[in-house]
Coordinates of N, CA, C and O in Angstrom, one line a residue:
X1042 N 92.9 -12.7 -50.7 CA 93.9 -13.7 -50.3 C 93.8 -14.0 -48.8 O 94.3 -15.0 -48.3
X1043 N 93.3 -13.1 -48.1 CA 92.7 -13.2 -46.9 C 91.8 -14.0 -46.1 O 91.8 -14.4 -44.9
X1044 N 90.7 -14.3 -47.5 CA 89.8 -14.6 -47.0 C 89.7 -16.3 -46.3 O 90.5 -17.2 -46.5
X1045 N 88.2 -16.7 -45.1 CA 87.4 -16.2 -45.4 C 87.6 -14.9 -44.0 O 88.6 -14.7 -43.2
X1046 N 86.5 -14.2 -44.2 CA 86.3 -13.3 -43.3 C 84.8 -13.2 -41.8 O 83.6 -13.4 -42.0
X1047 N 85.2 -12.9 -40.9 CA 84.3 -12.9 -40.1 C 83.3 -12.1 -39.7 O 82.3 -12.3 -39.1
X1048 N 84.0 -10.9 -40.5 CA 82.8 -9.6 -40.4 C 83.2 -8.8 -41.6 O 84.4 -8.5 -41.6
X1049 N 82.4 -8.5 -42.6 CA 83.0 -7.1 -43.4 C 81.5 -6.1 -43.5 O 80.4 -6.3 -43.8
X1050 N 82.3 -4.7 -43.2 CA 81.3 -3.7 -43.4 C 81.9 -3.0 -44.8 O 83.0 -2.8 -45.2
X1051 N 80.9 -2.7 -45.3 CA 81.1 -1.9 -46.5 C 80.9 -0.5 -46.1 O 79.9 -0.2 -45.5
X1052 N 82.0 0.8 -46.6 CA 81.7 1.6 -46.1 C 80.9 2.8 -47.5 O 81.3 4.0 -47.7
X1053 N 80.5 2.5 -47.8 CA 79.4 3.3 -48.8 C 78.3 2.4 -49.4 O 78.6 1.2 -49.2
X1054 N 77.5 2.6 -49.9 CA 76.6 2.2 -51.0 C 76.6 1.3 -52.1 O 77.3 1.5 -53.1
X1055 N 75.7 0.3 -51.9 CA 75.4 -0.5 -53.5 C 74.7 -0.8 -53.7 O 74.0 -1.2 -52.9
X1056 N 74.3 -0.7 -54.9 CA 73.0 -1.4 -56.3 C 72.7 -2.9 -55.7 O 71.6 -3.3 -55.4
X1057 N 74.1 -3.7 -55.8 CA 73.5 -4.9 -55.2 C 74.7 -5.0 -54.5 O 75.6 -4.2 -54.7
X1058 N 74.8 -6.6 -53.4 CA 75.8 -6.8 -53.1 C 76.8 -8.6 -54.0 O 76.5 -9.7 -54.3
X1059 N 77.8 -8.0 -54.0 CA 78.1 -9.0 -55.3 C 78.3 -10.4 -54.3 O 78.4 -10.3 -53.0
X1060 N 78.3 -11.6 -55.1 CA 78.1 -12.9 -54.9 C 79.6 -13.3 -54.5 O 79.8 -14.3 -53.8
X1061 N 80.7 -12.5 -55.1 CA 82.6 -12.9 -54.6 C 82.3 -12.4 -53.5 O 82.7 -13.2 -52.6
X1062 N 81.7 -11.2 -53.0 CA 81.9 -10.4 -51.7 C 81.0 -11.3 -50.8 O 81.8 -12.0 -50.1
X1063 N 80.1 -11.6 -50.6 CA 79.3 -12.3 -49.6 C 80.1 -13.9 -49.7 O 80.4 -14.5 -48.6
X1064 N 80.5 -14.6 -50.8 CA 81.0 -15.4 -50.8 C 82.6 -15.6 -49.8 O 83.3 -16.6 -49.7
X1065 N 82.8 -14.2 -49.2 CA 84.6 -13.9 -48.5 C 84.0 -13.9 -46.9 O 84.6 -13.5 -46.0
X1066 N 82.9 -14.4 -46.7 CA 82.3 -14.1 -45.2 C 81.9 -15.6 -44.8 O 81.0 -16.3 -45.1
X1067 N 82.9 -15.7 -43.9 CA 82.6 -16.9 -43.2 C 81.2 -17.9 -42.6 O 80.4 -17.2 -42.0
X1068 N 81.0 -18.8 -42.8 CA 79.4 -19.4 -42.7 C 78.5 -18.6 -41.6 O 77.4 -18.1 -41.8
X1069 N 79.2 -18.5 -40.3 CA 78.6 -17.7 -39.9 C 78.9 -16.2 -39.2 O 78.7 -15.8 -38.1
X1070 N 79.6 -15.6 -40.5 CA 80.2 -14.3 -40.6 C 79.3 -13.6 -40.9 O 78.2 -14.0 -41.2
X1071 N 79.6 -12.1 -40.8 CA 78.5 -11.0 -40.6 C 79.3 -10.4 -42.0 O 80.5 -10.4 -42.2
X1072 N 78.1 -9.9 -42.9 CA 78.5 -8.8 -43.6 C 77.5 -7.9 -43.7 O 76.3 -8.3 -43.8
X1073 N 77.7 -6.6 -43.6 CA 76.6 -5.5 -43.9 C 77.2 -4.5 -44.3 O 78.4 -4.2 -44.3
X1074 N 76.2 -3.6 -45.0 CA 76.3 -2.3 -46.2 C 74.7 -2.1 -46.2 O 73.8 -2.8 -45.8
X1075 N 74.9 -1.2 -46.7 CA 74.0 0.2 -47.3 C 73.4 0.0 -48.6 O 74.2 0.2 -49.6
X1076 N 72.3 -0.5 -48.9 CA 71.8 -1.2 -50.8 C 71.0 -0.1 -50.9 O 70.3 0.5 -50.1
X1077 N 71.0 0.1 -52.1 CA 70.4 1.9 -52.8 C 69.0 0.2 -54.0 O 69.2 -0.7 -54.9
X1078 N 68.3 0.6 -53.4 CA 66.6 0.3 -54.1 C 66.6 0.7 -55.3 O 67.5 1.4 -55.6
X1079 N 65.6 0.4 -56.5 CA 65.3 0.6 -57.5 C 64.9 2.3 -57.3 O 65.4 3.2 -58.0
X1080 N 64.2 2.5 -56.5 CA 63.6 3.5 -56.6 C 64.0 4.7 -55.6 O 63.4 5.7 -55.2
X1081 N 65.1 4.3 -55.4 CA 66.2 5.3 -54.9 C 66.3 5.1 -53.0 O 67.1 5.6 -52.3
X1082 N 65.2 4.2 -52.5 CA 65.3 4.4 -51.2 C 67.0 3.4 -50.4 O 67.6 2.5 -50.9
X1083 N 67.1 3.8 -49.3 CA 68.6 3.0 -49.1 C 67.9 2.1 -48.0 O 67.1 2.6 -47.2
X1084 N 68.3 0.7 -48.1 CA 68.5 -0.1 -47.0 C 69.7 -0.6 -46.4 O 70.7 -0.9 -47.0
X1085 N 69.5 -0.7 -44.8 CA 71.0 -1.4 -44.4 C 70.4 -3.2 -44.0 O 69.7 -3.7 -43.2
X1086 N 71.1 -3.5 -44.9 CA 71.0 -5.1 -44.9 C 72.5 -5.8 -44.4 O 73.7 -5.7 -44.7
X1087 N 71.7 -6.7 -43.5 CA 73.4 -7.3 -42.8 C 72.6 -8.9 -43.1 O 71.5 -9.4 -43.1
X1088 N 73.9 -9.2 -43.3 CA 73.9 -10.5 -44.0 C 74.6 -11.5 -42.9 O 75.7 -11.0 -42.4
X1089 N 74.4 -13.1 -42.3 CA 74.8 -14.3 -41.9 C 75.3 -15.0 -42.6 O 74.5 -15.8 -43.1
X1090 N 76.6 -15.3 -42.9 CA 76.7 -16.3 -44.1 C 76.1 -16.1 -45.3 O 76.6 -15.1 -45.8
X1091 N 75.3 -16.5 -46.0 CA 75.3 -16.2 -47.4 C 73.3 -15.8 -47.1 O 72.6 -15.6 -48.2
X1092 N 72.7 -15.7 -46.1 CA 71.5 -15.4 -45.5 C 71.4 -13.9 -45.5 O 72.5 -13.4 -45.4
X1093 N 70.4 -13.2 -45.6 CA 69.8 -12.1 -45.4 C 69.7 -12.1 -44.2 O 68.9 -12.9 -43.7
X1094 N 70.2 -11.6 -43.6 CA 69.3 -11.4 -41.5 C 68.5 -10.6 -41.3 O 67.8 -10.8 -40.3
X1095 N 68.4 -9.1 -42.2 CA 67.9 -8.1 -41.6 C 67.7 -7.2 -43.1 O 68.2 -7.3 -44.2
X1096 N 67.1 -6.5 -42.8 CA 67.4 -5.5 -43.8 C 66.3 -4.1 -43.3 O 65.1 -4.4 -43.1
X1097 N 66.5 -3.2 -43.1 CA 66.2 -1.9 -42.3 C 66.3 -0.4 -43.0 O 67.5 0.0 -43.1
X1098 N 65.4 0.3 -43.3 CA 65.5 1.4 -43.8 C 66.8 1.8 -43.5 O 67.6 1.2 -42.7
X1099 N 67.3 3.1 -44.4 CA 68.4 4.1 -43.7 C 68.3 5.0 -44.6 O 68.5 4.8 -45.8
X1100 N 67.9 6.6 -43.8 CA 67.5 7.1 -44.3 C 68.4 8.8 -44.5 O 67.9 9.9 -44.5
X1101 N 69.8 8.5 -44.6 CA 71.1 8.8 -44.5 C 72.0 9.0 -45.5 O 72.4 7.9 -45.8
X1102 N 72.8 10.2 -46.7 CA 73.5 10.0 -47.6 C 75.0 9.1 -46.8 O 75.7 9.1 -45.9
X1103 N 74.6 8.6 -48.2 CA 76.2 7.7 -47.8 C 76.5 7.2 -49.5 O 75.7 6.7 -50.3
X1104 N 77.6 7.5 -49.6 CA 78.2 7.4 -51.3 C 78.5 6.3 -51.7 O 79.0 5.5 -50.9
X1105 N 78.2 5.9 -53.2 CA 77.8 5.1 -53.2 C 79.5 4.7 -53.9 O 80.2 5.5 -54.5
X1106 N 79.7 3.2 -53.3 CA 80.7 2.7 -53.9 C 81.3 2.1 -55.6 O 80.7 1.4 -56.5
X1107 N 82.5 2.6 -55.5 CA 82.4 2.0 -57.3 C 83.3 1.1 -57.6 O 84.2 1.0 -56.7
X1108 N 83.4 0.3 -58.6 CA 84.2 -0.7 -59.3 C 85.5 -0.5 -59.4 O 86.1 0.3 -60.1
X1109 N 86.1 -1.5 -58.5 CA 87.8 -0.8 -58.7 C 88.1 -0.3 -57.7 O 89.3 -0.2 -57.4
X1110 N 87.3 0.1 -56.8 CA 87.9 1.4 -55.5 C 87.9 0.1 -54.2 O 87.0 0.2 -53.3
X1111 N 88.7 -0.6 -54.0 CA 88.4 -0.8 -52.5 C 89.7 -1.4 -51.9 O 90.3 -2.0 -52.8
X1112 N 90.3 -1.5 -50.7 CA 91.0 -1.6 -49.9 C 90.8 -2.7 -48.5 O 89.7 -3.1 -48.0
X1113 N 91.8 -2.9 -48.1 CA 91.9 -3.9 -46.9 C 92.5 -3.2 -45.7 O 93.7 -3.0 -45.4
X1114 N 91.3 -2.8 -45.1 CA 91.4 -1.9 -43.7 C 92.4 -2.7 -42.7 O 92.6 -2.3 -41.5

């Protein structure tokens, strides 16, 4: 109800990042998190608007987020 937003960080882990969530980040808003690979390695991928900017090893546990769990810091 907030949205859109100018920055959101996710603070754990995901499989992928969903298309409502990147869709809450303003055109040229930052979002970044932590994406867990097929094959288990994690990337931190920060996203521009609905663009990819970066995406960079991370080689760090960080838990992975689940369905249902999240809040407005």
């Amino acid at each position: 109800s907030h949205a859109p937003f100018d920055r959101i960080l996710l603070a754990g882990s995901v499989r992928t990042v969903p298309a409502s969530l990147i869709d809450q980040v303003t055109e040229d808003g930052r979002l970044c998190g932590v994406v867990l690979g097929e094959k288990g390695q994690r990337m931190l991928r920060s996203y521009v608007g609905r663009r990819i900017l970066q995406e960079t090893p991370f080689n760090d546990a960080l838990g992975e987020l689940r369905k249902g769990i999240s809040r407005v810091l």
